[in-house]
Each structure stands twice: as structure tokens, then as C-alpha cells.
Short mmCIF file of C-alpha atoms in Angstrom, two decimals:
data_model
loop_
_atom_site.label_atom_id
_atom_site.label_comp_id
_atom_site.label_asym_id
_atom_site.label_seq_id
_atom_site.Cartn_x
_atom_site.Cartn_y
_atom_site.Cartn_z
CA PRO B 72 -25.94 19.50 37.38
CA ASP B 73 -27.05 16.16 38.81
CA MET B 74 -26.97 12.92 36.77
CA SER B 75 -30.54 13.26 35.51
CA MET B 76 -29.81 16.76 34.22
CA ARG B 77 -26.57 15.57 32.58
CA SER B 78 -28.46 12.79 30.81
CA PHE B 79 -31.08 15.26 29.63
CA LEU B 80 -28.43 17.65 28.32
CA CYS B 81 -26.63 14.84 26.46
CA ILE B 82 -29.87 13.70 24.80
CA LEU B 83 -30.79 17.28 23.89
CA LEU B 84 -27.34 17.94 22.44
CA SER B 85 -27.48 14.76 20.33
CA LEU B 86 -30.85 15.86 18.91
CA VAL B 87 -30.10 19.49 18.11
CA ALA B 88 -26.42 19.21 17.20
CA PRO B 89 -25.61 15.62 16.20
CA GLY B 90 -22.49 16.72 14.34
CA LEU B 91 -20.92 17.80 17.61
CA VAL B 92 -21.10 14.38 19.24
CA ARG B 93 -20.64 12.07 16.27
CA ALA B 94 -17.41 10.11 16.24
CA GLN B 95 -14.86 11.01 13.60
CA THR B 96 -15.41 9.27 10.28
CA PHE B 97 -13.19 8.78 7.25
CA ASP B 98 -14.80 9.15 3.86
CA PRO B 99 -14.33 7.45 1.60
CA PRO B 100 -13.11 4.45 3.63
CA ARG B 101 -11.58 3.01 0.43
CA PHE B 102 -9.95 4.72 -2.50
CA ASP B 103 -12.58 5.61 -5.10
CA ILE B 104 -11.31 4.66 -8.54
CA GLY B 105 -14.33 6.24 -10.19
CA GLN B 106 -15.11 5.44 -13.83
CA PRO B 107 -11.91 6.04 -15.78
CA VAL B 108 -11.59 5.61 -19.52
CA LEU B 109 -9.26 2.67 -20.17
CA SER B 110 -7.73 0.84 -23.11
CA ASN B 111 -7.02 -2.81 -22.33
CA LEU B 112 -3.74 -4.58 -22.95
CA TRP B 113 -4.09 -8.35 -22.46
CA VAL B 114 -1.25 -10.61 -21.31
CA ASN B 115 -1.26 -14.41 -21.40
CA PRO B 116 1.97 -16.03 -20.11
CA VAL B 117 1.14 -19.37 -21.77
CA THR B 118 -0.25 -18.68 -25.24
CA GLY B 119 0.48 -14.99 -25.77
CA SER B 120 2.95 -13.43 -28.21
CA ASP B 121 4.78 -10.14 -27.82
CA ALA B 122 4.29 -9.62 -31.56
CA ALA B 123 0.49 -9.58 -31.11
CA SER B 124 -1.64 -6.45 -30.79
CA GLY B 125 -2.52 -7.13 -27.16
CA THR B 126 -5.91 -5.44 -27.60
CA ALA B 127 -8.04 -8.58 -27.06
CA SER B 128 -7.75 -11.77 -25.03
CA ASN B 129 -7.18 -13.81 -28.22
CA GLN B 130 -4.46 -11.35 -29.27
CA ALA B 131 -2.69 -11.32 -25.89
CA LEU B 132 0.93 -10.42 -25.34
CA ARG B 133 3.18 -12.93 -23.60
CA THR B 134 5.02 -10.66 -21.13
CA LEU B 135 4.05 -7.95 -18.71
CA ALA B 136 7.26 -6.16 -19.72
CA GLU B 137 5.99 -5.75 -23.30
CA ALA B 138 2.63 -4.45 -22.12
CA TRP B 139 4.32 -1.93 -19.83
CA ALA B 140 6.57 -0.77 -22.68
CA ARG B 141 3.50 0.08 -24.76
CA ILE B 142 2.37 2.71 -22.25
CA PRO B 143 3.85 6.14 -23.06
CA GLN B 144 6.66 7.14 -20.69
CA GLY B 145 6.90 10.57 -19.09
CA VAL B 146 3.62 11.78 -20.61
CA THR B 147 0.54 12.59 -18.52
CA LEU B 148 -2.37 10.51 -19.80
CA THR B 149 -5.57 12.48 -20.32
CA ASN B 150 -7.75 10.98 -23.08
CA HIS B 151 -7.56 7.41 -21.85
CA GLY B 152 -5.56 5.28 -19.47
CA TYR B 153 -4.33 1.71 -19.78
CA ARG B 154 -5.39 -1.47 -18.02
CA ILE B 155 -2.97 -4.38 -18.28
CA TYR B 156 -5.17 -7.43 -17.86
CA LEU B 157 -3.11 -10.39 -16.61
CA LEU B 158 -4.63 -13.74 -17.51
CA PRO B 159 -4.12 -16.62 -15.05
CA GLY B 160 -0.72 -18.22 -14.70
CA ASP B 161 2.86 -17.81 -13.54
CA TYR B 162 4.94 -14.89 -14.80
CA ALA B 163 8.70 -15.48 -14.68
CA GLU B 164 11.07 -12.71 -13.65
CA SER B 165 12.11 -12.39 -17.30
CA ALA B 166 8.49 -11.51 -18.18
CA LEU B 167 8.43 -8.51 -15.80
CA PRO B 168 9.72 -4.97 -16.32
CA VAL B 169 13.20 -4.57 -14.87
CA TYR B 170 12.39 -1.00 -13.79
CA TRP B 171 8.86 0.42 -13.69
CA GLU B 172 9.52 4.08 -14.46
CA SER B 173 7.66 7.33 -15.20
CA ARG B 174 4.19 6.23 -16.23
CA HIS B 175 2.03 9.24 -15.46
CA GLY B 176 -1.66 8.43 -15.27
CA SER B 177 -4.38 10.74 -14.07
CA LEU B 178 -7.63 10.26 -12.15
CA GLN B 179 -9.58 10.03 -15.41
CA ALA B 180 -6.87 8.00 -17.17
CA PRO B 181 -4.88 5.84 -14.73
CA VAL B 182 -2.51 2.93 -15.35
CA VAL B 183 -3.95 -0.32 -13.98
CA VAL B 184 -2.19 -3.67 -13.64
CA GLN B 185 -4.83 -6.22 -12.68
CA ALA B 186 -5.36 -9.97 -12.48
CA HIS B 187 -8.29 -10.49 -14.82
CA SER B 188 -9.73 -13.50 -12.97
CA GLY B 189 -9.32 -12.18 -9.45
CA PRO B 190 -7.04 -12.72 -6.44
CA GLY B 191 -4.76 -15.75 -6.43
CA THR B 192 -4.90 -16.39 -10.19
CA VAL B 193 -1.69 -14.53 -11.15
CA ARG B 194 1.74 -15.09 -9.61
CA LEU B 195 4.65 -12.78 -10.44
CA HIS B 196 7.97 -14.51 -9.75
CA GLY B 197 10.00 -11.35 -9.29
CA TYR B 198 10.12 -8.06 -7.44
CA LEU B 199 8.58 -4.73 -8.44
CA ASN B 200 10.84 -1.67 -8.43
CA ILE B 201 8.68 1.37 -9.27
CA TYR B 202 9.89 4.95 -9.67
CA ASP B 203 8.10 8.21 -10.52
CA CYS B 204 4.72 6.73 -11.37
CA ARG B 205 1.36 8.46 -10.85
CA TYR B 206 -2.14 7.09 -10.64
CA LEU B 207 -0.91 3.52 -10.78
CA TYR B 208 -3.29 0.83 -9.52
CA LEU B 209 -1.97 -2.67 -8.71
CA ILE B 210 -4.87 -5.05 -8.18
CA ASP B 211 -5.40 -8.69 -7.18
CA PHE B 212 -2.11 -10.35 -8.13
CA ASN B 213 0.53 -12.17 -6.07
CA ALA B 214 4.24 -11.32 -6.01
CA VAL B 215 6.05 -14.39 -4.72
CA THR B 216 9.63 -15.18 -3.70
CA ASP B 217 11.19 -18.29 -5.19
CA PRO B 218 13.78 -20.27 -3.19
CA GLY B 219 17.00 -18.29 -2.87
CA TYR B 220 15.66 -15.30 -4.80
CA GLY B 221 15.73 -11.61 -3.97
CA GLY B 222 17.98 -11.44 -0.93
CA GLY B 223 18.21 -7.87 0.36
CA GLY B 224 15.71 -6.38 -2.10
CA ASP B 225 12.07 -5.37 -1.63
CA VAL B 226 9.08 -7.27 -2.99
CA LEU B 227 7.48 -3.89 -3.79
CA HIS B 228 9.54 -0.71 -3.81
CA LEU B 229 7.87 2.65 -4.50
CA ALA B 230 10.07 5.73 -4.88
CA GLU B 231 8.85 9.28 -5.61
CA CYS B 232 5.43 8.01 -6.66
CA ARG B 233 2.04 9.69 -6.35
CA ASN B 234 -1.49 8.29 -6.14
CA VAL B 235 -0.73 4.58 -6.00
CA LEU B 236 -3.39 2.04 -5.07
CA VAL B 237 -2.47 -1.53 -4.09
CA ARG B 238 -5.63 -3.60 -3.58
CA GLY B 239 -6.17 -7.32 -3.03
CA ALA B 240 -2.49 -8.13 -3.59
CA THR B 241 -0.39 -10.75 -1.83
CA LEU B 242 3.24 -9.65 -1.42
CA ASN B 243 5.29 -12.48 0.03
CA GLY B 244 9.01 -12.43 0.84
CA PHE B 245 9.17 -15.89 2.42
CA ASP B 246 10.89 -18.33 0.03
CA GLY B 247 9.86 -21.46 1.92
CA ALA B 248 12.92 -21.42 4.17
CA VAL B 249 13.83 -17.82 5.05
CA ASN B 250 12.51 -14.28 4.70
CA GLN B 251 14.51 -12.98 1.73
CA PRO B 252 13.83 -9.25 1.24
CA GLN B 253 15.00 -6.47 3.50
CA GLU B 254 11.45 -5.09 3.43
CA THR B 255 8.40 -6.59 1.82
CA VAL B 256 6.99 -3.13 1.02
CA LYS B 257 9.27 -0.10 0.98
CA ALA B 258 7.99 3.36 0.05
CA ASN B 259 10.08 6.51 0.17
CA GLN B 260 9.33 10.14 -0.72
CA CYS B 261 5.82 9.27 -1.93
CA GLN B 262 2.38 10.81 -1.49
CA TYR B 263 -1.15 9.44 -1.63
CA LEU B 264 -0.51 5.74 -1.13
CA TYR B 265 -3.43 3.40 -0.55
CA PHE B 266 -3.12 -0.25 0.51
CA GLU B 267 -6.37 -2.19 0.84
CA GLU B 268 -7.18 -5.85 1.54
CA CYS B 269 -3.57 -6.95 1.01
CA ASP B 270 -1.50 -9.73 2.56
CA ILE B 271 2.04 -8.47 3.18
CA GLY B 272 4.72 -10.49 4.93
CA GLY B 273 8.05 -12.22 5.07
CA ALA B 274 10.80 -9.64 5.62
CA GLU B 275 14.32 -9.88 7.00
CA GLN B 276 13.68 -6.47 8.61
CA ASN B 277 10.26 -4.78 8.21
CA ALA B 278 7.18 -5.98 6.39
CA VAL B 279 6.17 -2.36 5.64
CA ASP B 280 8.58 0.60 5.77
CA PHE B 281 7.32 4.09 4.89
CA VAL B 282 9.93 6.87 4.76
CA ALA B 283 8.74 10.43 4.02
CA VAL B 284 5.29 9.27 2.90
CA GLN B 285 2.41 11.72 3.21
CA TYR B 286 -1.31 11.16 2.73
CA GLY B 287 -3.07 7.86 2.26
CA HIS B 288 -4.12 4.78 4.18
CA VAL B 289 -3.45 1.13 4.96
CA VAL B 290 -6.77 -0.61 5.66
CA ASN B 291 -8.02 -4.18 6.09
CA CYS B 292 -4.64 -5.76 5.45
CA ARG B 293 -2.77 -8.67 7.05
CA ILE B 294 0.84 -7.59 7.76
CA HIS B 295 3.11 -10.13 9.36
CA ASP B 296 6.34 -12.08 9.76
CA ALA B 297 9.11 -9.54 10.14
CA GLU B 298 12.44 -9.90 11.88
CA ASP B 299 12.28 -6.27 13.14
CA TRP B 300 9.14 -4.12 13.46
CA ILE B 301 6.22 -5.33 11.40
CA MET B 302 5.49 -1.80 10.18
CA TYR B 303 6.72 1.70 10.74
CA VAL B 304 6.09 5.11 9.22
CA LYS B 305 8.98 7.50 9.70
CA GLY B 306 11.19 10.19 8.17
CA GLY B 307 8.51 12.88 8.13
CA SER B 308 5.60 10.60 7.25
CA ALA B 309 2.29 12.37 7.85
CA GLN B 310 -1.48 12.27 7.48
CA LEU B 311 -1.83 8.51 7.22
CA ARG B 312 -4.66 6.30 8.44
CA ILE B 313 -3.81 2.75 9.53
CA GLU B 314 -7.11 1.03 10.26
CA GLY B 315 -8.67 -2.41 10.55
CA ASN B 316 -5.46 -4.38 9.97
CA GLU B 317 -3.99 -7.48 11.62
CA PHE B 318 -0.32 -7.31 12.62
CA TYR B 319 1.44 -10.44 13.86
CA ARG B 320 4.72 -12.27 14.32
CA GLY B 321 7.12 -9.36 14.70
CA ARG B 322 10.44 -10.30 16.22
CA VAL B 323 10.76 -6.78 17.70
CA GLY B 324 7.40 -5.02 17.63
CA GLY B 325 4.14 -4.36 15.84
CA PHE B 326 3.71 -0.76 14.62
CA THR B 327 5.58 2.42 15.38
CA ALA B 328 4.95 6.00 14.35
CA GLY B 329 8.47 7.35 13.91
CA GLN B 330 11.87 5.77 14.30
CA GLY B 331 15.25 7.26 13.33
CA THR B 332 15.87 9.01 9.99
CA GLY B 333 18.52 11.36 8.66
CA PHE B 334 17.52 14.71 7.18
CA GLU B 335 18.82 13.58 3.79
CA TYR B 336 15.76 11.32 3.47
CA MET B 337 13.14 13.81 4.70
CA VAL B 338 11.07 16.16 2.54
CA ASN B 339 10.29 19.81 3.26
CA PRO B 340 8.17 20.89 5.11
CA TRP B 341 7.89 17.63 7.09
CA LEU B 342 11.22 18.10 8.88
CA HIS B 343 10.24 18.62 12.50
CA HIS B 344 8.95 15.17 13.48
CA GLU B 345 9.53 11.58 12.49
CA ALA B 346 5.77 11.15 12.12
CA SER B 347 2.77 13.45 12.47
CA ASP B 348 -1.00 13.23 12.08
CA ILE B 349 -1.05 9.44 12.15
CA LYS B 350 -4.28 7.63 13.06
CA PHE B 351 -3.86 4.00 14.16
CA ILE B 352 -7.38 2.70 14.70
CA ASN B 353 -9.15 -0.61 15.32
CA ASN B 354 -6.19 -2.85 14.53
CA VAL B 355 -5.34 -6.23 16.07
CA ILE B 356 -1.70 -6.79 17.07
CA HIS B 357 -0.45 -10.11 18.40
CA HIS B 358 2.66 -12.25 18.84
CA THR B 359 5.29 -9.51 18.95
CA ALA B 360 8.43 -9.93 21.04
CA ILE B 361 8.44 -6.41 22.47
CA ALA B 362 5.93 -3.56 22.04
CA GLY B 363 2.62 -3.91 20.23
CA PHE B 364 2.85 -0.29 19.11
CA GLY B 365 4.77 2.86 19.94
CA VAL B 366 5.77 6.41 19.04
CA ASN B 367 9.28 7.70 18.45
CA GLY B 368 9.54 11.41 17.72
CA GLY B 369 5.88 11.78 16.79
CA TYR B 370 3.36 14.62 16.91
CA ASN B 371 -0.43 14.36 16.93
CA ILE B 372 -0.53 10.56 16.91
CA LEU B 373 -3.82 8.77 17.67
CA PHE B 374 -4.10 5.17 18.91
CA ALA B 375 -7.74 4.16 19.36
CA TYR B 376 -9.78 0.96 19.69
CA ASN B 377 -6.86 -1.40 19.09
CA THR B 378 -6.63 -4.93 20.50
CA LEU B 379 -3.29 -6.36 21.61
CA TYR B 380 -2.52 -9.84 22.91
CA ARG B 381 0.61 -11.93 23.33
CA VAL B 382 2.84 -8.88 23.00
CA GLY B 383 5.89 -7.90 24.99
#
């Protein structure tokens, strides 16, 4: 048909079958916490006491470690979850759990660790090593690196976790002189991970490193300052949406779907490709020494509507 007929057919199709021409959408665009039932545990690093009840702000505990210890371990929470409300201040490494292990929330009863007064009011002076946790929500606090601290570790390490939300957090591996951790965020053999409105940076290798991670998203984050790639998803990572982020200052590159992983780190059935079903959409990538983004051993990878400048 001629151009006038094509235009007519396009208009007709949009009227009678709008679902066929609508661009792909992702709902919900953010993780929906819903309306869980929560019991509050309050923590005040200045005036709290670990001998207190912790059930009200004037009966606050002193350490996050004590609050975490009061959540049942290895038991799926059903009747109510727990919200650890962190009051403003600085939390020393000694006030944090050494190992965050086996707290099993549910959608109706999650485990929430949240800065009560909003982003920037709580600073954790230590790294978070989290294993086998489910429905864990980390909201609005900063994890900072003190001078000379944490060399070779990870600011946030998630291993064999499910349904983890990290929202409004600042995770910083720069100690004022050098990038201390190997990765700022490292996640391995996890599913349903959601990072939203976070600031993640300062890594000796990668700011974000996903190995064998399936399902979830990274949206509206600033991810930056890495001596290798800023972010990669590899080792059989699949069905992830990376959208609306800013990536910058990568000594090697910006983002890559796939890299190089041994089978010992991969999870069945995601054994055939380094990365699959990855959607990298509407991101801004700048100031990388080599590639802005790439694919290594990937299948069904989408790059769409991204902006790159000062790369390569």
C-alpha cells in the first residue's frame, strides 16, 4: 500500500487493537511492599540500652546486633514481621551483626531494617554480610567505609537470599583515599533482588557484581567509581531489569551482561549462558575507559533507549 494507506492502517490498528502496538511495560515499576504486619524494634546508638525492651523509642536498644538477635532464626514468620527502626546517628562496627543469617520473613511478615528519619540520617560503619535471608528489606541508611577499613570485602554481600529489597541506601566503599572493597555490592546464588533509588560506588573491582542471580531489578540508582566494570550480571543470571540508572567512572567499562564464570558457581537450570533475559533500558553511561555496555555469552539480551557519552 501507499503511504496514505499505511498511515490509515496504523491508525486503525491502534484504535481496534491498542495492546498490539503498545510498548512493553513493567508493572509494578517498583517493588510493592504492601501492608505487612510488623512489630517495631527501636535502636538508638546514643541513649539506648541493650537491656531495654526495644518496643518503643524511649525504650530503644543500643545496638543493631541486639535487635537482629531478637528476631527468630530459621523460622518462617507468618503472624507478624519485624521492623528495626534505626534512630539517627553513627553505628560502630561493634554495634552491627557480625553475620546476618537465616531470618526468614514472608510477604505478609517481612524483616525490615530502616532509618526512621529517612535517608542520610543513619550511618553504619561496617560491612553487611547476609546469608540465607528471605523477605528482607533494607531501607534508607548509609553503609560507609572508614579510612583503612574493609580491604577486600564487600560493603553489602548477599548469598543464597530470596526476596531482598534495598531502597534509598547509600553503599560507599571509598574511604577518602582509596576504594577499599573488592565489590561494593556482591550477590551470588540469589533470587528476587530489588535495588531502588540507591547510590552504590567505590570498588577496587566492580561496584555491582551479580553471580547466578535470577529475577528482580535495579532501577533509578547511581552506580559508579569502579576499577573494573561498574556492573555486571553473570554466572547464569537471568530475568533482570536494569532501568533508569546512571553509570559512571568505570576504569574498564559500564555494564555487561555475562562475563566468565565456572560451573561451580552456576545454578541449575541456568547453565547454558552467562546471562539471559536481561533488559537494559533507559540508562545513562558516561566516563568509562572502554565499552559503555556489552554482552559476553548472553542470550535474549535487550539494550534500548540508553544514552552513552565519554565512553571508550
